[in-house]
């Protein structure tokens, strides 16, 4: 099940001039989903992913901290609930897609789209609906953590909306994706961050903790590399080792962090590959730190990486923690709820007419 590395150095530069990292594809990658020995001995059971404790869902009269009535007996206004994110046929004209992008997605069988705040997420027709709904909800929640229906950082979202630079894909068949679907889509879309069925370990009863952890990781990678890194390169840059998060990764390397594809003195890599460049190593380290500090459990842990927030916190530098805790950067500070509203009932497409295509 180990994902076959896609050649990076020979890959074309995307339309946004981003190159694929000199490693296997981003993500839960190689270790968790394909290397059973590493999962068992180095990162703990896969079933230990997701939230430390599922957050309670407020219901009925027993809701914790429910708003009390005003002096005149009227309840104060409640916070606005965000509108559900629609999942539509990618040919639906309500979606902000170019005609050639609609055609390419439909042609290769990625015809179900969600665009939370204008950010493209497209799924293979064979991907179970519950997994697409989860990914749409996670993307929306990470961009709208206060759940007011508007992105927390409009400038960040504006970068992520640029489909010529990057987008999110949910393929189901690795051979079909690499040989047929991706070559066609690369002509009209930028870099693909994938949340694929072969990493999700798709189950008939819907996403489990592993599926949630994979989804969170890949979406976090997408936001980091193609949003935060471009918006705040001095803090979140991943193209070299000069940013705050890159320097922290270098400081942690071979001390309390080792990617399983990378060598450390006296501790060689455990699986084939190379994740030594910052656009791989920094992105992986940063995701695990953010997820663990937020009270969730990463889908896998780097070699030597702490298992609890309490063990991690004293190992991090004051500069790094100050950046993560700065509200201006909207980093995750609490577990995701995985319940951002999604509407999958509007799949009927309003497709382009022949006149509109012309």
Short mmCIF file of N, CA and C in Angstrom, two decimals, residues 82-234:
data_model
loop_
_atom_site.label_atom_id
_atom_site.label_comp_id
_atom_site.label_asym_id
_atom_site.label_seq_id
_atom_site.Cartn_x
_atom_site.Cartn_y
_atom_site.Cartn_z
N UNK A 82 -23.21 29.34 10.10
CA UNK A 82 -22.79 29.46 8.70
C UNK A 82 -23.71 28.70 7.77
N UNK A 83 -23.83 29.22 6.56
CA UNK A 83 -24.62 28.52 5.55
C UNK A 83 -23.92 27.23 5.16
N UNK A 84 -24.67 26.19 4.87
CA UNK A 84 -24.05 24.93 4.47
C UNK A 84 -23.22 25.09 3.19
N UNK A 85 -22.12 24.37 3.13
CA UNK A 85 -21.29 24.35 1.93
C UNK A 85 -21.93 23.40 0.92
N UNK A 86 -22.34 23.88 -0.25
CA UNK A 86 -22.99 22.98 -1.20
C UNK A 86 -21.99 22.09 -1.92
N UNK A 87 -22.39 20.86 -2.14
CA UNK A 87 -21.64 19.95 -3.01
C UNK A 87 -22.44 19.81 -4.29
N UNK A 88 -21.80 20.15 -5.39
CA UNK A 88 -22.50 20.26 -6.67
C UNK A 88 -21.76 19.48 -7.74
N UNK A 89 -22.47 19.21 -8.82
CA UNK A 89 -21.81 18.73 -10.02
C UNK A 89 -20.83 19.80 -10.48
N UNK A 90 -19.61 19.41 -10.81
CA UNK A 90 -18.59 20.40 -11.17
C UNK A 90 -18.96 21.20 -12.40
N UNK A 91 -19.94 20.74 -13.17
CA UNK A 91 -20.40 21.50 -14.34
C UNK A 91 -21.43 22.56 -13.98
N UNK A 92 -21.85 22.57 -12.72
CA UNK A 92 -22.87 23.52 -12.28
C UNK A 92 -22.33 24.94 -12.41
N UNK A 93 -23.09 25.78 -13.08
CA UNK A 93 -22.63 27.15 -13.35
C UNK A 93 -22.60 28.02 -12.11
N UNK A 94 -23.14 27.54 -11.01
CA UNK A 94 -23.02 28.30 -9.77
C UNK A 94 -21.61 28.26 -9.20
N UNK A 95 -20.81 27.32 -9.64
CA UNK A 95 -19.43 27.20 -9.19
C UNK A 95 -18.53 28.10 -10.02
N UNK A 96 -17.62 28.78 -9.37
CA UNK A 96 -16.71 29.71 -10.03
C UNK A 96 -15.55 28.94 -10.64
N UNK A 97 -15.84 28.26 -11.75
CA UNK A 97 -14.83 27.51 -12.47
C UNK A 97 -14.80 27.96 -13.92
N UNK A 98 -13.62 27.88 -14.53
CA UNK A 98 -13.50 28.18 -15.94
C UNK A 98 -14.07 27.03 -16.76
N UNK A 99 -14.48 27.32 -17.98
CA UNK A 99 -15.09 26.30 -18.82
C UNK A 99 -14.15 25.12 -19.06
N UNK A 100 -12.86 25.40 -19.28
CA UNK A 100 -11.94 24.29 -19.53
C UNK A 100 -11.71 23.45 -18.27
N UNK A 101 -11.83 24.07 -17.11
CA UNK A 101 -11.71 23.31 -15.87
C UNK A 101 -12.92 22.41 -15.66
N UNK A 102 -14.13 22.95 -15.93
CA UNK A 102 -15.34 22.12 -15.83
C UNK A 102 -15.23 20.91 -16.75
N UNK A 103 -14.82 21.17 -17.97
CA UNK A 103 -14.74 20.09 -18.96
C UNK A 103 -13.73 19.04 -18.54
N UNK A 104 -12.55 19.48 -18.08
CA UNK A 104 -11.51 18.52 -17.70
C UNK A 104 -11.95 17.67 -16.51
N UNK A 105 -12.52 18.30 -15.50
CA UNK A 105 -12.96 17.55 -14.32
C UNK A 105 -14.03 16.53 -14.69
N UNK A 106 -15.00 16.93 -15.52
CA UNK A 106 -16.06 16.02 -15.92
C UNK A 106 -15.52 14.89 -16.79
N UNK A 107 -14.58 15.22 -17.68
CA UNK A 107 -14.05 14.23 -18.61
C UNK A 107 -13.34 13.10 -17.88
N UNK A 108 -12.59 13.42 -16.83
CA UNK A 108 -11.82 12.39 -16.13
C UNK A 108 -12.58 11.76 -14.97
N UNK A 109 -13.81 12.21 -14.72
CA UNK A 109 -14.62 11.58 -13.68
C UNK A 109 -14.47 12.15 -12.30
N UNK A 110 -13.95 13.38 -12.20
CA UNK A 110 -13.97 14.10 -10.93
C UNK A 110 -15.06 15.15 -11.05
N UNK A 111 -16.29 14.72 -10.93
CA UNK A 111 -17.40 15.62 -11.27
C UNK A 111 -18.16 16.13 -10.07
N UNK A 112 -17.70 15.85 -8.85
CA UNK A 112 -18.36 16.38 -7.66
C UNK A 112 -17.44 17.41 -7.01
N UNK A 113 -17.94 18.61 -6.85
CA UNK A 113 -17.13 19.72 -6.37
C UNK A 113 -17.76 20.39 -5.16
N UNK A 114 -16.91 20.81 -4.25
CA UNK A 114 -17.28 21.74 -3.18
C UNK A 114 -16.26 22.87 -3.24
N UNK A 115 -16.72 24.09 -3.00
CA UNK A 115 -15.82 25.23 -3.03
C UNK A 115 -16.05 26.11 -1.80
N UNK A 116 -15.65 25.63 -0.62
CA UNK A 116 -15.79 26.47 0.57
C UNK A 116 -15.01 27.78 0.42
N UNK A 117 -15.71 28.88 0.46
CA UNK A 117 -15.11 30.21 0.32
C UNK A 117 -14.32 30.34 -0.99
N UNK A 118 -14.74 29.59 -2.02
CA UNK A 118 -14.12 29.69 -3.33
C UNK A 118 -12.89 28.84 -3.53
N UNK A 119 -12.58 27.95 -2.59
CA UNK A 119 -11.40 27.08 -2.68
C UNK A 119 -11.84 25.73 -3.25
N UNK A 120 -11.20 25.30 -4.33
CA UNK A 120 -11.67 24.12 -5.06
C UNK A 120 -11.28 22.81 -4.39
N UNK A 121 -12.29 21.96 -4.20
CA UNK A 121 -12.14 20.59 -3.74
C UNK A 121 -12.98 19.74 -4.67
N UNK A 122 -12.36 18.80 -5.38
CA UNK A 122 -13.08 17.96 -6.35
C UNK A 122 -12.82 16.49 -6.05
N UNK A 123 -13.87 15.69 -6.13
CA UNK A 123 -13.78 14.27 -5.80
C UNK A 123 -14.15 13.40 -6.98
N UNK A 124 -13.46 12.27 -7.08
CA UNK A 124 -13.81 11.24 -8.04
C UNK A 124 -15.24 10.77 -7.80
N UNK A 125 -15.92 10.44 -8.88
CA UNK A 125 -17.30 9.96 -8.77
C UNK A 125 -17.41 8.73 -7.88
N UNK A 126 -16.31 7.97 -7.76
CA UNK A 126 -16.33 6.73 -6.98
C UNK A 126 -16.03 6.96 -5.50
N UNK A 127 -15.67 8.18 -5.11
CA UNK A 127 -15.42 8.47 -3.70
C UNK A 127 -16.75 8.52 -2.94
N UNK A 128 -16.90 7.78 -1.86
CA UNK A 128 -18.15 7.85 -1.09
C UNK A 128 -18.46 9.28 -0.66
N UNK A 129 -19.73 9.63 -0.72
CA UNK A 129 -20.14 11.00 -0.44
C UNK A 129 -19.71 11.46 0.95
N UNK A 130 -19.71 10.56 1.92
CA UNK A 130 -19.39 10.97 3.29
C UNK A 130 -17.96 11.47 3.41
N UNK A 131 -17.06 10.99 2.57
CA UNK A 131 -15.67 11.44 2.63
C UNK A 131 -15.51 12.82 2.01
N UNK A 132 -16.23 13.07 0.92
CA UNK A 132 -16.21 14.41 0.34
C UNK A 132 -16.85 15.41 1.30
N UNK A 133 -17.94 15.02 1.93
CA UNK A 133 -18.59 15.90 2.90
C UNK A 133 -17.65 16.22 4.06
N UNK A 134 -16.91 15.22 4.53
CA UNK A 134 -15.95 15.46 5.60
C UNK A 134 -14.88 16.45 5.17
N UNK A 135 -14.31 16.25 3.98
CA UNK A 135 -13.25 17.14 3.52
C UNK A 135 -13.76 18.57 3.37
N UNK A 136 -14.95 18.73 2.82
CA UNK A 136 -15.52 20.07 2.68
C UNK A 136 -15.73 20.72 4.04
N UNK A 137 -16.20 19.94 5.01
CA UNK A 137 -16.43 20.48 6.35
C UNK A 137 -15.13 20.86 7.03
N UNK A 138 -14.10 20.03 6.89
CA UNK A 138 -12.80 20.33 7.51
C UNK A 138 -12.18 21.57 6.90
N UNK A 139 -12.20 21.67 5.57
CA UNK A 139 -11.65 22.85 4.91
C UNK A 139 -12.37 24.11 5.36
N UNK A 140 -13.69 24.06 5.38
CA UNK A 140 -14.46 25.23 5.80
C UNK A 140 -14.19 25.59 7.25
N UNK A 141 -14.13 24.59 8.13
CA UNK A 141 -13.90 24.87 9.55
C UNK A 141 -12.51 25.44 9.80
N UNK A 142 -11.52 24.96 9.08
CA UNK A 142 -10.16 25.47 9.27
C UNK A 142 -10.04 26.91 8.78
N UNK A 143 -10.84 27.29 7.80
CA UNK A 143 -10.80 28.66 7.29
C UNK A 143 -11.76 29.58 8.03
N UNK A 144 -12.73 29.02 8.72
CA UNK A 144 -13.74 29.81 9.46
C UNK A 144 -13.87 29.22 10.86
N UNK A 145 -12.85 29.41 11.67
CA UNK A 145 -12.83 28.77 12.98
C UNK A 145 -13.86 29.35 13.94
N UNK A 146 -14.23 30.61 13.76
CA UNK A 146 -15.27 31.17 14.63
C UNK A 146 -16.68 30.91 14.10
N UNK A 147 -16.74 30.24 12.95
CA UNK A 147 -18.00 29.72 12.40
C UNK A 147 -19.05 30.82 12.22
N UNK A 148 -18.59 31.96 11.73
CA UNK A 148 -19.55 33.05 11.49
C UNK A 148 -19.96 33.12 10.02
N UNK A 149 -19.51 32.15 9.21
CA UNK A 149 -19.88 32.13 7.81
C UNK A 149 -18.97 32.92 6.91
N UNK A 150 -17.92 33.52 7.46
CA UNK A 150 -16.95 34.28 6.68
C UNK A 150 -15.55 33.79 7.03
N UNK A 151 -14.63 33.77 6.07
CA UNK A 151 -13.28 33.30 6.38
C UNK A 151 -12.61 34.20 7.41
N UNK A 152 -11.83 33.58 8.29
CA UNK A 152 -11.13 34.34 9.32
C UNK A 152 -10.09 35.28 8.73
N UNK A 153 -9.47 34.88 7.63
CA UNK A 153 -8.41 35.67 7.00
C UNK A 153 -8.69 35.74 5.51
N UNK A 154 -9.26 36.84 5.07
CA UNK A 154 -9.65 36.99 3.66
C UNK A 154 -8.44 36.94 2.74
N UNK A 155 -7.31 37.49 3.18
CA UNK A 155 -6.11 37.49 2.34
C UNK A 155 -5.59 36.07 2.14
N UNK A 156 -5.65 35.25 3.17
CA UNK A 156 -5.24 33.85 3.05
C UNK A 156 -6.13 33.11 2.07
N UNK A 157 -7.43 33.29 2.20
CA UNK A 157 -8.37 32.60 1.33
C UNK A 157 -8.21 33.05 -0.12
N UNK A 158 -7.92 34.32 -0.33
CA UNK A 158 -7.71 34.81 -1.69
C UNK A 158 -6.58 34.06 -2.39
N UNK A 159 -5.54 33.71 -1.65
CA UNK A 159 -4.44 32.93 -2.23
C UNK A 159 -4.88 31.50 -2.51
N UNK A 160 -5.61 30.91 -1.60
CA UNK A 160 -6.04 29.52 -1.76
C UNK A 160 -7.08 29.36 -2.86
N UNK A 161 -7.76 30.44 -3.21
CA UNK A 161 -8.75 30.39 -4.29
C UNK A 161 -8.10 30.27 -5.67
N UNK A 162 -6.81 30.52 -5.77
CA UNK A 162 -6.14 30.53 -7.07
C UNK A 162 -5.90 29.11 -7.55
N UNK A 163 -6.80 28.60 -8.35
CA UNK A 163 -6.73 27.22 -8.83
C UNK A 163 -5.59 27.01 -9.80
N UNK A 164 -5.07 28.07 -10.38
CA UNK A 164 -3.90 27.93 -11.24
C UNK A 164 -2.65 27.59 -10.44
N UNK A 165 -2.69 27.84 -9.14
CA UNK A 165 -1.55 27.52 -8.27
C UNK A 165 -1.74 26.17 -7.61
N UNK A 166 -2.88 25.94 -6.97
CA UNK A 166 -3.10 24.68 -6.26
C UNK A 166 -4.58 24.44 -6.02
N UNK A 167 -4.92 23.19 -5.78
CA UNK A 167 -6.30 22.80 -5.50
C UNK A 167 -6.26 21.46 -4.76
N UNK A 168 -7.42 21.02 -4.28
CA UNK A 168 -7.54 19.77 -3.53
C UNK A 168 -8.30 18.73 -4.36
N UNK A 169 -7.75 17.53 -4.43
CA UNK A 169 -8.36 16.45 -5.22
C UNK A 169 -8.56 15.22 -4.36
N UNK A 170 -9.62 14.48 -4.66
CA UNK A 170 -9.92 13.25 -3.93
C UNK A 170 -10.08 12.09 -4.93
N UNK A 171 -8.97 11.56 -5.45
CA UNK A 171 -9.04 10.43 -6.38
C UNK A 171 -9.26 9.12 -5.64
N UNK A 172 -9.64 8.09 -6.39
CA UNK A 172 -9.92 6.79 -5.77
C UNK A 172 -9.05 5.66 -6.29
N UNK A 173 -8.52 5.78 -7.48
CA UNK A 173 -7.72 4.72 -8.09
C UNK A 173 -6.36 5.30 -8.46
N UNK A 174 -5.31 4.83 -7.79
CA UNK A 174 -4.00 5.45 -7.98
C UNK A 174 -3.50 5.34 -9.41
N UNK A 175 -3.65 4.18 -10.01
CA UNK A 175 -3.18 4.00 -11.39
C UNK A 175 -3.95 4.92 -12.34
N UNK A 176 -5.27 4.95 -12.19
CA UNK A 176 -6.09 5.81 -13.05
C UNK A 176 -5.75 7.28 -12.83
N UNK A 177 -5.53 7.65 -11.58
CA UNK A 177 -5.19 9.04 -11.26
C UNK A 177 -3.88 9.45 -11.91
N UNK A 178 -2.86 8.65 -11.78
CA UNK A 178 -1.53 9.05 -12.25
C UNK A 178 -1.39 8.92 -13.76
N UNK A 179 -2.10 7.98 -14.37
CA UNK A 179 -1.92 7.74 -15.80
C UNK A 179 -2.92 8.48 -16.67
N UNK A 180 -4.12 8.71 -16.17
CA UNK A 180 -5.16 9.31 -17.02
C UNK A 180 -5.68 10.63 -16.47
N UNK A 181 -6.09 10.64 -15.21
CA UNK A 181 -6.77 11.82 -14.69
C UNK A 181 -5.83 13.00 -14.48
N UNK A 182 -4.74 12.79 -13.76
CA UNK A 182 -3.84 13.89 -13.45
C UNK A 182 -3.22 14.53 -14.69
N UNK A 183 -2.72 13.76 -15.67
CA UNK A 183 -2.16 14.41 -16.86
C UNK A 183 -3.14 15.35 -17.56
N UNK A 184 -4.41 14.99 -17.57
CA UNK A 184 -5.42 15.87 -18.19
C UNK A 184 -5.66 17.10 -17.33
N UNK A 185 -5.75 16.92 -16.04
CA UNK A 185 -6.07 18.04 -15.15
C UNK A 185 -4.91 19.01 -15.01
N UNK A 186 -3.69 18.53 -15.14
CA UNK A 186 -2.53 19.42 -15.03
C UNK A 186 -2.50 20.49 -16.11
N UNK A 187 -3.23 20.26 -17.19
CA UNK A 187 -3.24 21.25 -18.27
C UNK A 187 -4.05 22.49 -17.90
N UNK A 188 -4.98 22.35 -16.96
CA UNK A 188 -5.89 23.46 -16.66
C UNK A 188 -5.90 23.87 -15.20
N UNK A 189 -5.26 23.08 -14.34
CA UNK A 189 -5.24 23.38 -12.91
C UNK A 189 -3.81 23.31 -12.39
N UNK A 190 -3.59 23.90 -11.23
CA UNK A 190 -2.26 23.93 -10.65
C UNK A 190 -1.92 22.65 -9.91
N UNK A 191 -1.08 22.80 -8.88
CA UNK A 191 -0.59 21.68 -8.09
C UNK A 191 -1.74 21.00 -7.36
N UNK A 192 -1.73 19.69 -7.37
CA UNK A 192 -2.78 18.92 -6.72
C UNK A 192 -2.31 18.43 -5.35
N UNK A 193 -3.00 18.85 -4.30
CA UNK A 193 -2.85 18.20 -3.00
C UNK A 193 -3.95 17.16 -2.92
N UNK A 194 -3.57 15.91 -2.73
CA UNK A 194 -4.56 14.83 -2.82
C UNK A 194 -4.95 14.31 -1.45
N UNK A 195 -6.23 13.95 -1.35
CA UNK A 195 -6.78 13.24 -0.19
C UNK A 195 -7.37 11.95 -0.78
N UNK A 196 -6.54 10.98 -1.09
CA UNK A 196 -6.98 9.85 -1.91
C UNK A 196 -7.56 8.70 -1.11
N UNK A 197 -8.34 7.90 -1.79
CA UNK A 197 -8.97 6.75 -1.15
C UNK A 197 -7.94 5.78 -0.60
N UNK A 198 -6.79 5.66 -1.28
CA UNK A 198 -5.80 4.69 -0.83
C UNK A 198 -5.05 5.14 0.43
N UNK A 199 -5.17 6.40 0.80
CA UNK A 199 -4.66 6.86 2.10
C UNK A 199 -5.77 6.89 3.15
N UNK A 200 -6.99 7.20 2.71
CA UNK A 200 -8.12 7.31 3.64
C UNK A 200 -8.55 5.96 4.20
N UNK A 201 -8.19 4.87 3.49
CA UNK A 201 -8.66 3.55 3.88
C UNK A 201 -10.19 3.56 3.97
N UNK A 202 -10.81 3.87 2.84
CA UNK A 202 -12.25 4.10 2.77
C UNK A 202 -13.03 2.91 3.33
N UNK A 203 -14.01 3.24 4.15
CA UNK A 203 -14.85 2.24 4.82
C UNK A 203 -16.30 2.44 4.39
N UNK A 204 -17.07 1.36 4.31
CA UNK A 204 -18.47 1.50 3.88
C UNK A 204 -19.33 2.28 4.85
N UNK A 205 -18.94 2.31 6.13
CA UNK A 205 -19.74 3.03 7.11
C UNK A 205 -19.27 4.46 7.33
N UNK A 206 -18.38 4.95 6.46
CA UNK A 206 -17.97 6.35 6.53
C UNK A 206 -16.64 6.54 7.24
N UNK A 207 -16.15 7.77 7.27
CA UNK A 207 -14.81 8.04 7.81
C UNK A 207 -14.70 7.68 9.29
N UNK A 208 -13.57 7.05 9.63
CA UNK A 208 -13.25 6.78 11.02
C UNK A 208 -12.17 7.78 11.46
N UNK A 209 -11.57 7.54 12.63
CA UNK A 209 -10.55 8.46 13.13
C UNK A 209 -9.38 8.58 12.17
N UNK A 210 -9.01 7.48 11.54
CA UNK A 210 -7.93 7.52 10.56
C UNK A 210 -8.28 8.40 9.38
N UNK A 211 -9.49 8.22 8.85
CA UNK A 211 -9.91 9.05 7.73
C UNK A 211 -9.94 10.52 8.08
N UNK A 212 -10.39 10.85 9.29
CA UNK A 212 -10.38 12.25 9.72
C UNK A 212 -8.96 12.79 9.82
N UNK A 213 -8.05 11.98 10.37
CA UNK A 213 -6.67 12.44 10.54
C UNK A 213 -6.00 12.69 9.19
N UNK A 214 -6.22 11.79 8.22
CA UNK A 214 -5.67 11.98 6.88
C UNK A 214 -6.20 13.27 6.27
N UNK A 215 -7.50 13.48 6.39
CA UNK A 215 -8.13 14.66 5.81
C UNK A 215 -7.59 15.94 6.43
N UNK A 216 -7.48 15.97 7.74
CA UNK A 216 -6.93 17.15 8.42
C UNK A 216 -5.51 17.41 7.97
N UNK A 217 -4.71 16.36 7.87
CA UNK A 217 -3.30 16.55 7.51
C UNK A 217 -3.15 17.14 6.11
N UNK A 218 -3.84 16.57 5.15
CA UNK A 218 -3.66 17.05 3.77
C UNK A 218 -4.18 18.47 3.59
N UNK A 219 -5.29 18.79 4.22
CA UNK A 219 -5.82 20.15 4.11
C UNK A 219 -4.90 21.13 4.83
N UNK A 220 -4.34 20.73 5.95
CA UNK A 220 -3.38 21.60 6.64
C UNK A 220 -2.15 21.82 5.77
N UNK A 221 -1.65 20.77 5.12
CA UNK A 221 -0.52 20.94 4.20
C UNK A 221 -0.85 21.96 3.11
N UNK A 222 -2.03 21.82 2.54
CA UNK A 222 -2.48 22.72 1.47
C UNK A 222 -2.49 24.17 1.94
N UNK A 223 -3.09 24.41 3.10
CA UNK A 223 -3.18 25.78 3.62
C UNK A 223 -1.80 26.33 3.93
N UNK A 224 -0.91 25.49 4.47
CA UNK A 224 0.43 25.95 4.83
C UNK A 224 1.24 26.33 3.60
N UNK A 225 1.36 25.41 2.66
CA UNK A 225 2.26 25.66 1.53
C UNK A 225 1.72 26.71 0.58
N UNK A 226 0.44 26.68 0.31
CA UNK A 226 -0.09 27.54 -0.75
C UNK A 226 -0.83 28.76 -0.23
N UNK A 227 -0.94 28.86 1.08
CA UNK A 227 -1.55 30.04 1.68
C UNK A 227 -0.61 30.75 2.61
N UNK A 228 -0.39 30.18 3.79
CA UNK A 228 0.43 30.84 4.81
C UNK A 228 1.84 31.11 4.33
N UNK A 229 2.44 30.16 3.63
CA UNK A 229 3.82 30.33 3.17
C UNK A 229 3.96 31.51 2.23
N UNK A 230 2.94 31.77 1.44
CA UNK A 230 2.99 32.88 0.49
C UNK A 230 2.59 34.20 1.14
N UNK A 231 1.67 34.13 2.09
CA UNK A 231 1.16 35.34 2.73
C UNK A 231 2.14 35.88 3.77
N UNK A 232 2.76 34.98 4.52
CA UNK A 232 3.69 35.38 5.58
C UNK A 232 4.98 34.57 5.45
N UNK A 233 5.77 34.79 4.40
CA UNK A 233 6.95 33.94 4.17
C UNK A 233 7.98 34.01 5.28
N UNK A 234 8.05 35.14 5.98
CA UNK A 234 9.04 35.26 7.04
C UNK A 234 8.69 34.39 8.25
#
